[in-house]
PDB file of C-alpha atoms in Angstrom:
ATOM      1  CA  UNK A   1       0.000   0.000   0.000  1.00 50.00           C
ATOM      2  CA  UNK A   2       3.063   2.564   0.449  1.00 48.00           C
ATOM      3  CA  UNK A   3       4.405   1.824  -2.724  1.00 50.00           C
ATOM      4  CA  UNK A   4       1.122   2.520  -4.598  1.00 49.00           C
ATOM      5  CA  UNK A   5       0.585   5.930  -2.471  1.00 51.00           C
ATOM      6  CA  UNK A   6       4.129   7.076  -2.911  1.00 48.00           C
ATOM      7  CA  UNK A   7       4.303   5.922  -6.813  1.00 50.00           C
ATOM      8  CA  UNK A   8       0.531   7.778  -7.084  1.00 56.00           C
ATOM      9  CA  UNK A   9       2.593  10.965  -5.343  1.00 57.00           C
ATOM     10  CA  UNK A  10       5.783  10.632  -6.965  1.00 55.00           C
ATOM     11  CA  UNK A  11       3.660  10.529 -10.548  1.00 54.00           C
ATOM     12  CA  UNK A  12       2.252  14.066 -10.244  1.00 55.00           C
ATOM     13  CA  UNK A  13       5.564  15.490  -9.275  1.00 54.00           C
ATOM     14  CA  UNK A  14       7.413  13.981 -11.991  1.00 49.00           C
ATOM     15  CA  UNK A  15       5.008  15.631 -14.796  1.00 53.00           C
ATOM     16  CA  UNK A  16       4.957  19.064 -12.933  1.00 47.00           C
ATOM     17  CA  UNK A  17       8.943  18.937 -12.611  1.00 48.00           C
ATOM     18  CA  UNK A  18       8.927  18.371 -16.577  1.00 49.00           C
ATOM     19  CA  UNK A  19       6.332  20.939 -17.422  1.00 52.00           C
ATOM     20  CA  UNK A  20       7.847  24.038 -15.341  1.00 50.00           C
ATOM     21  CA  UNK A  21      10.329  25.972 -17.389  1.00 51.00           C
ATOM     22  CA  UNK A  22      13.650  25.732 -15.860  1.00 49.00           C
ATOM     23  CA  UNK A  23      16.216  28.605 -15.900  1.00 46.00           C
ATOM     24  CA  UNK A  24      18.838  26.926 -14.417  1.00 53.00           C
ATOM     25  CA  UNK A  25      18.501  24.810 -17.963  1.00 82.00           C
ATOM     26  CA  UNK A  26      19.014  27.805 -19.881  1.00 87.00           C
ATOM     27  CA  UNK A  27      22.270  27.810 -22.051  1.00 92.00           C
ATOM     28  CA  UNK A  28      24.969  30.111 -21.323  1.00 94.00           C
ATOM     29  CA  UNK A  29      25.397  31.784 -25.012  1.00 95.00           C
ATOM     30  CA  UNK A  30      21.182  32.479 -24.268  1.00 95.00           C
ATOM     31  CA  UNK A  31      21.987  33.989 -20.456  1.00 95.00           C
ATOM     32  CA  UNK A  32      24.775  36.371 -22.330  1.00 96.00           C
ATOM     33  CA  UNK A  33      22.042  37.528 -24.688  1.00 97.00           C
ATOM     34  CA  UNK A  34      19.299  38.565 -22.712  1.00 97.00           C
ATOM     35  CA  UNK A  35      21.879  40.244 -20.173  1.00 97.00           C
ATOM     36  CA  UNK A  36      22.980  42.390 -23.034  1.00 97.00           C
ATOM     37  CA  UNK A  37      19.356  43.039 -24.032  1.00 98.00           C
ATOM     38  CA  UNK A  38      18.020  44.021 -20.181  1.00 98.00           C
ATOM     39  CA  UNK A  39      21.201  46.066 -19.538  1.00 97.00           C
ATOM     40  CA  UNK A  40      20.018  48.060 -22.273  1.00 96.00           C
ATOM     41  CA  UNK A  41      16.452  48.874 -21.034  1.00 96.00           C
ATOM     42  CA  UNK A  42      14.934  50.935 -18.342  1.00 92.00           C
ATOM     43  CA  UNK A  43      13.827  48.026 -15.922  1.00 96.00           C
ATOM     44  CA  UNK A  44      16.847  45.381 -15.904  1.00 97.00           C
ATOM     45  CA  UNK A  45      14.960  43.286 -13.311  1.00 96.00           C
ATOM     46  CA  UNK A  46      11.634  43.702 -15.351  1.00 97.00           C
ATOM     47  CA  UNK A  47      13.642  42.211 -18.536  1.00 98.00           C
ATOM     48  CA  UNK A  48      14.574  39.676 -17.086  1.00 97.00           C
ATOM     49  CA  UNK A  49      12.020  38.460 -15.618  1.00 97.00           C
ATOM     50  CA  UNK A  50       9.953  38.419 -18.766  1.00 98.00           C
ATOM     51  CA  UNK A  51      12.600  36.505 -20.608  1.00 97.00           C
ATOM     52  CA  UNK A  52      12.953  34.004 -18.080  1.00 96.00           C
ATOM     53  CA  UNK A  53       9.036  33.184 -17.774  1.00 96.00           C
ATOM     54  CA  UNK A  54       8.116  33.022 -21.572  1.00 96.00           C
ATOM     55  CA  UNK A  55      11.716  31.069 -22.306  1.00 94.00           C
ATOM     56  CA  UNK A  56      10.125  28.090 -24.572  1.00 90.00           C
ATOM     57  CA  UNK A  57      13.570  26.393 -25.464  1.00 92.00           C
ATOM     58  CA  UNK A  58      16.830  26.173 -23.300  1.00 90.00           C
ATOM     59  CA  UNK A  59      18.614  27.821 -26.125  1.00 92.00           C
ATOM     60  CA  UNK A  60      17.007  30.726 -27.847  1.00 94.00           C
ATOM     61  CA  UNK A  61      18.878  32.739 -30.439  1.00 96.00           C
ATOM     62  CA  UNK A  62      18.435  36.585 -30.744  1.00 97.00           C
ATOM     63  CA  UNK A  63      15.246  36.348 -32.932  1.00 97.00           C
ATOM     64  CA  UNK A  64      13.799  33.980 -30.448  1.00 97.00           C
ATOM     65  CA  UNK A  65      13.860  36.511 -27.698  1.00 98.00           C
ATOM     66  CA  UNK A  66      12.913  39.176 -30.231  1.00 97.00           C
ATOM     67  CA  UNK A  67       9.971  36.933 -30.975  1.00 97.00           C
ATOM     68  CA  UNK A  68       9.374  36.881 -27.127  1.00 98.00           C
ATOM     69  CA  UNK A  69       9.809  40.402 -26.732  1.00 98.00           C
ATOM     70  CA  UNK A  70       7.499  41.627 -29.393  1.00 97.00           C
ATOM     71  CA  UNK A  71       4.787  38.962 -28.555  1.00 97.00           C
ATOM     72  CA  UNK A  72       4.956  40.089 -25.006  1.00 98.00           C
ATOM     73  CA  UNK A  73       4.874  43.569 -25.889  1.00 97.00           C
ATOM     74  CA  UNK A  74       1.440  42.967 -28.043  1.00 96.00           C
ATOM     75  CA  UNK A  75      -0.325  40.592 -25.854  1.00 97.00           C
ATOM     76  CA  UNK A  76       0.901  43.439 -22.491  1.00 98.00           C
ATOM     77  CA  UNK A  77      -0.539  45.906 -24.994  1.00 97.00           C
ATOM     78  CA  UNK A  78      -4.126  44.036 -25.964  1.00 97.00           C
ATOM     79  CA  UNK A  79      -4.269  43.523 -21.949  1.00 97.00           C
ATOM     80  CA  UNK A  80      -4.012  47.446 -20.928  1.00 97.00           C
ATOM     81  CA  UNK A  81      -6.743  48.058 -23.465  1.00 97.00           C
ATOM     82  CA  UNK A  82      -8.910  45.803 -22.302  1.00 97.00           C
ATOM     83  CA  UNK A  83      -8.384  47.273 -18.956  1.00 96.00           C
ATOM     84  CA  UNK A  84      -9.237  50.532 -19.789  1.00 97.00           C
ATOM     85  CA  UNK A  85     -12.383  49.735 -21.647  1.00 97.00           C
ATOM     86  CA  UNK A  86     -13.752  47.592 -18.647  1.00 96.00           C
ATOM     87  CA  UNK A  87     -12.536  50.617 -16.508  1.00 95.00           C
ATOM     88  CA  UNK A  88     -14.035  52.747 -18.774  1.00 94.00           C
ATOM     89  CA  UNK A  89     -17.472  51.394 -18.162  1.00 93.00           C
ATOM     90  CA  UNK A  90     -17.357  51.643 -14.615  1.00 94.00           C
ATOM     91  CA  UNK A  91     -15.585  54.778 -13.920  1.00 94.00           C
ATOM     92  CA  UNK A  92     -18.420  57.561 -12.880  1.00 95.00           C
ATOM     93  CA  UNK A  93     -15.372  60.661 -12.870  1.00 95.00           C
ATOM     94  CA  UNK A  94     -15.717  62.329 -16.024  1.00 94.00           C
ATOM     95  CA  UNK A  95     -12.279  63.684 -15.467  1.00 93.00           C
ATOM     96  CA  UNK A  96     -10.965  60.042 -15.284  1.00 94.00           C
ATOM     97  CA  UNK A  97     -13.431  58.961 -18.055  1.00 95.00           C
ATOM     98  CA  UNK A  98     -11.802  61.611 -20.295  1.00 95.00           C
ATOM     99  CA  UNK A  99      -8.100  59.835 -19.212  1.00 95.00           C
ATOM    100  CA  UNK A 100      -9.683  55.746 -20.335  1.00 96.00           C
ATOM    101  CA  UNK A 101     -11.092  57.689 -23.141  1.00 96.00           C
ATOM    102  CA  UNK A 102      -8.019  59.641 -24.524  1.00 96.00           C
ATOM    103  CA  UNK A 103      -6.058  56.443 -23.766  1.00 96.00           C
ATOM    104  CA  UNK A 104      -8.039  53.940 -25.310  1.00 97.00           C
ATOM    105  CA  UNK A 105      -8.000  55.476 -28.668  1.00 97.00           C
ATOM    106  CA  UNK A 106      -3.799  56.140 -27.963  1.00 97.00           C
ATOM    107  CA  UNK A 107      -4.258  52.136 -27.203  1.00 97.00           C
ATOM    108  CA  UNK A 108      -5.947  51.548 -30.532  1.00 97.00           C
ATOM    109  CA  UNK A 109      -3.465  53.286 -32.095  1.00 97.00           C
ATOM    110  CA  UNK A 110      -0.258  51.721 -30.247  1.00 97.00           C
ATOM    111  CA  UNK A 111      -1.768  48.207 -30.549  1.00 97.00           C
ATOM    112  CA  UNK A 112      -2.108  48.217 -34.659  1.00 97.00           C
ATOM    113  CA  UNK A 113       1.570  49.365 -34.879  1.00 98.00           C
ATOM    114  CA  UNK A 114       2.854  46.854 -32.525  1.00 97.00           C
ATOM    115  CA  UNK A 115       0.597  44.145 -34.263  1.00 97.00           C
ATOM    116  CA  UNK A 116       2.037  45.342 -37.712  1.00 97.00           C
ATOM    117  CA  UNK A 117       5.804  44.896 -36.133  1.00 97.00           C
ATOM    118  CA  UNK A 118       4.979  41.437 -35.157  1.00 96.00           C
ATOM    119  CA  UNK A 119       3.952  40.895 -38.787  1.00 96.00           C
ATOM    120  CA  UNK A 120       6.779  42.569 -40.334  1.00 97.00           C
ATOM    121  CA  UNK A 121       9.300  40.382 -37.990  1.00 96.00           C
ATOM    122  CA  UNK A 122       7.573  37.488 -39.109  1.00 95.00           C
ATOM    123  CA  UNK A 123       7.944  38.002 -42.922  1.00 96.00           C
ATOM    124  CA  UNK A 124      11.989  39.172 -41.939  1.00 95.00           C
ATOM    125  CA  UNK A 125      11.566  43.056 -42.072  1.00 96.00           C
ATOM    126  CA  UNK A 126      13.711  43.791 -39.838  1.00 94.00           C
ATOM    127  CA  UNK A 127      14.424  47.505 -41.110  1.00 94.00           C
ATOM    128  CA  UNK A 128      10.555  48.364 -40.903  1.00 96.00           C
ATOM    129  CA  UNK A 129      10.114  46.619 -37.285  1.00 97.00           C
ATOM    130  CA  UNK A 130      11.690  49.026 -35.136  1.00 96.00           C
ATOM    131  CA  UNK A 131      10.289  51.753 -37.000  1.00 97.00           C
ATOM    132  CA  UNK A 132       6.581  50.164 -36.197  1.00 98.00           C
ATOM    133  CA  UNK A 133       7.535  49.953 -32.706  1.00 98.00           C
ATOM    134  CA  UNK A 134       8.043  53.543 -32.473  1.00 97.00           C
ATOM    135  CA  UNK A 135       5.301  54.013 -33.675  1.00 97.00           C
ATOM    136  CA  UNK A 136       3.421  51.740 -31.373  1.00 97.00           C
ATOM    137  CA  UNK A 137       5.572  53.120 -28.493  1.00 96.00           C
ATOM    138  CA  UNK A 138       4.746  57.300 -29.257  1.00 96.00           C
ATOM    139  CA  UNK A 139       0.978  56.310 -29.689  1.00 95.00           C
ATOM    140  CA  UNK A 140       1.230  54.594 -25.927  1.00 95.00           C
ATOM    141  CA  UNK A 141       3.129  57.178 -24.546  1.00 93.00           C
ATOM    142  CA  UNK A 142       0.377  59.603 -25.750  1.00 93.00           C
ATOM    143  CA  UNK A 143      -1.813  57.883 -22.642  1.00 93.00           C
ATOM    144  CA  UNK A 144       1.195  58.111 -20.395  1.00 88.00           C
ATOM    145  CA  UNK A 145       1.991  61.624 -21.092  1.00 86.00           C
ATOM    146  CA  UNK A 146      -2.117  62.798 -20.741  1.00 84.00           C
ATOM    147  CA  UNK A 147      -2.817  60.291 -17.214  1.00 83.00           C
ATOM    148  CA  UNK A 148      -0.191  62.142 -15.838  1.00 73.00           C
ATOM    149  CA  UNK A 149      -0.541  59.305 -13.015  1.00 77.00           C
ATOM    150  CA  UNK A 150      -4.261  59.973 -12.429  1.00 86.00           C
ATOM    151  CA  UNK A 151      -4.653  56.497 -12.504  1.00 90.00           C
ATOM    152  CA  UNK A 152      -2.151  55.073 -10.826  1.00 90.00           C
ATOM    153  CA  UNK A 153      -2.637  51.522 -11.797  1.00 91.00           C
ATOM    154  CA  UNK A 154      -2.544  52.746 -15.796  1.00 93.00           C
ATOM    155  CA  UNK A 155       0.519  54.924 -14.961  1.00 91.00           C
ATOM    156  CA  UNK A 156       1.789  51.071 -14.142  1.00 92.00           C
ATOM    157  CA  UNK A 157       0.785  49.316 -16.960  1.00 94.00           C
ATOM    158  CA  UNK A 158       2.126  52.225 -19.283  1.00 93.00           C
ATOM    159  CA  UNK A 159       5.820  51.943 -17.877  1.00 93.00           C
ATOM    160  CA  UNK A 160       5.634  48.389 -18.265  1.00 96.00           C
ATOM    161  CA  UNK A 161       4.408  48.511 -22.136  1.00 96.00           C
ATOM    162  CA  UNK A 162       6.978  51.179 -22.688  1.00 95.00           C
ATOM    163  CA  UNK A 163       9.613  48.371 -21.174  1.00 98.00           C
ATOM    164  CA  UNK A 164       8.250  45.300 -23.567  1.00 98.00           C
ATOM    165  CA  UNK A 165       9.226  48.022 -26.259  1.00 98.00           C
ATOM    166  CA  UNK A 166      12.358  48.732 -25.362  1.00 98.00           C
ATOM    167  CA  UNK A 167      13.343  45.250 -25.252  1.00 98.00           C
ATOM    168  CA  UNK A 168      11.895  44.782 -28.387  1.00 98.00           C
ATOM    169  CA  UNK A 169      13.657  47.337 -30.145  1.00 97.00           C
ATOM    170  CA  UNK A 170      16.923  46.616 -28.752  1.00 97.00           C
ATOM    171  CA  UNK A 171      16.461  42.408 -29.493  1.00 97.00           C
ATOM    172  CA  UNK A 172      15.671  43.506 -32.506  1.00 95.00           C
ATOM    173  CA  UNK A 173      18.733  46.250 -33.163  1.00 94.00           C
ATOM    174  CA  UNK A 174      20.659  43.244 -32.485  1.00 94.00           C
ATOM    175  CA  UNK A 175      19.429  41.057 -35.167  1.00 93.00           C
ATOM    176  CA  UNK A 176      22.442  40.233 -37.282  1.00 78.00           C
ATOM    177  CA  UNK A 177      24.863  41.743 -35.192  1.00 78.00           C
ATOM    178  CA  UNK A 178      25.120  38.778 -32.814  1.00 62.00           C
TER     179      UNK A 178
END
């Protein structure tokens, strides 16, 4: 009867241990990369971070974590929006529905760019990428700039769009250089 309850418990672990992503597995060619990426961007820790969780490989090369960086960016992006259009139908401040209002069409805006850069990485454009990105990044910092940190939680989400960018565009810079 032990065996069978410590074989049924050891089961479960086994499959968890093999489904979590482990960084300790990461390769140390992929470490040096996304050091030199982070150390380039506002948040270091932040960079990081988002690396290590959406790692799909042990080895990635630099278009892998400019794939990761760019679909992190978008998906970051598509989440903020949604936010502000749920907040937007429960805020009663017009003052603060002005801000979700202004900042959802600056959302609109930053979202088709940074879907367009995902596309143009996709096809290999890397000269028209970074340029989308800007694009994408000036149309969210429109909604940065006019919160002003009226809403502290969107103040939040825009710093950590504007660092999914920046790690975007420098991954990408990097393309063919490394």
């Amino acid at each position: 009867m032990s065996n069978f309850i410590g074989s049924s418990l050891l089961l479960p672990i086994a499959i968890l241990f093999l489904l979590l992503p482990h960084s300790w597995s990461v390769d140390i060619r992929t470490q040096q990369l996304i050091g030199d990426i982070c150390r380039r961007t506002y948040n270091y820790g932040y960079c990081i971070d988002v690396f290590y969780k959406n790692l799909y490989k042990p080895t990635m090369d630099i278009k892998g974590l400019t794939e990761i960086a760019v679909t992190q960016s978008l998906l970051h992006t598509s989440d903020t929006l949604k936010f502000i259009v749920k907040s937007l139908d429960s805020e009663r401040r017009s003052d603060i529905r002005d801000v979700y209002n202004f900042c959802r069409t600056s959302y609109n805006s930053g979202l088709s760019k940074l879907t367009d850069a995902l596309l143009a990485f996709a096809k290999g454009d890397y000269k028209n990428m970074p340029i989308l990105l800007l694009q994408g990044d000036r149309s969210l910092s429109n909604c940065q700039a006019f919160a002003d940190n009226r809403v502290p939680r969107l103040a939040d989400e825009n710093g950590k769009n504007r660092e999914l960018i920046q790690m975007s565009l420098v991954s990408g810079q990097l393309i063919g250089h490394v």
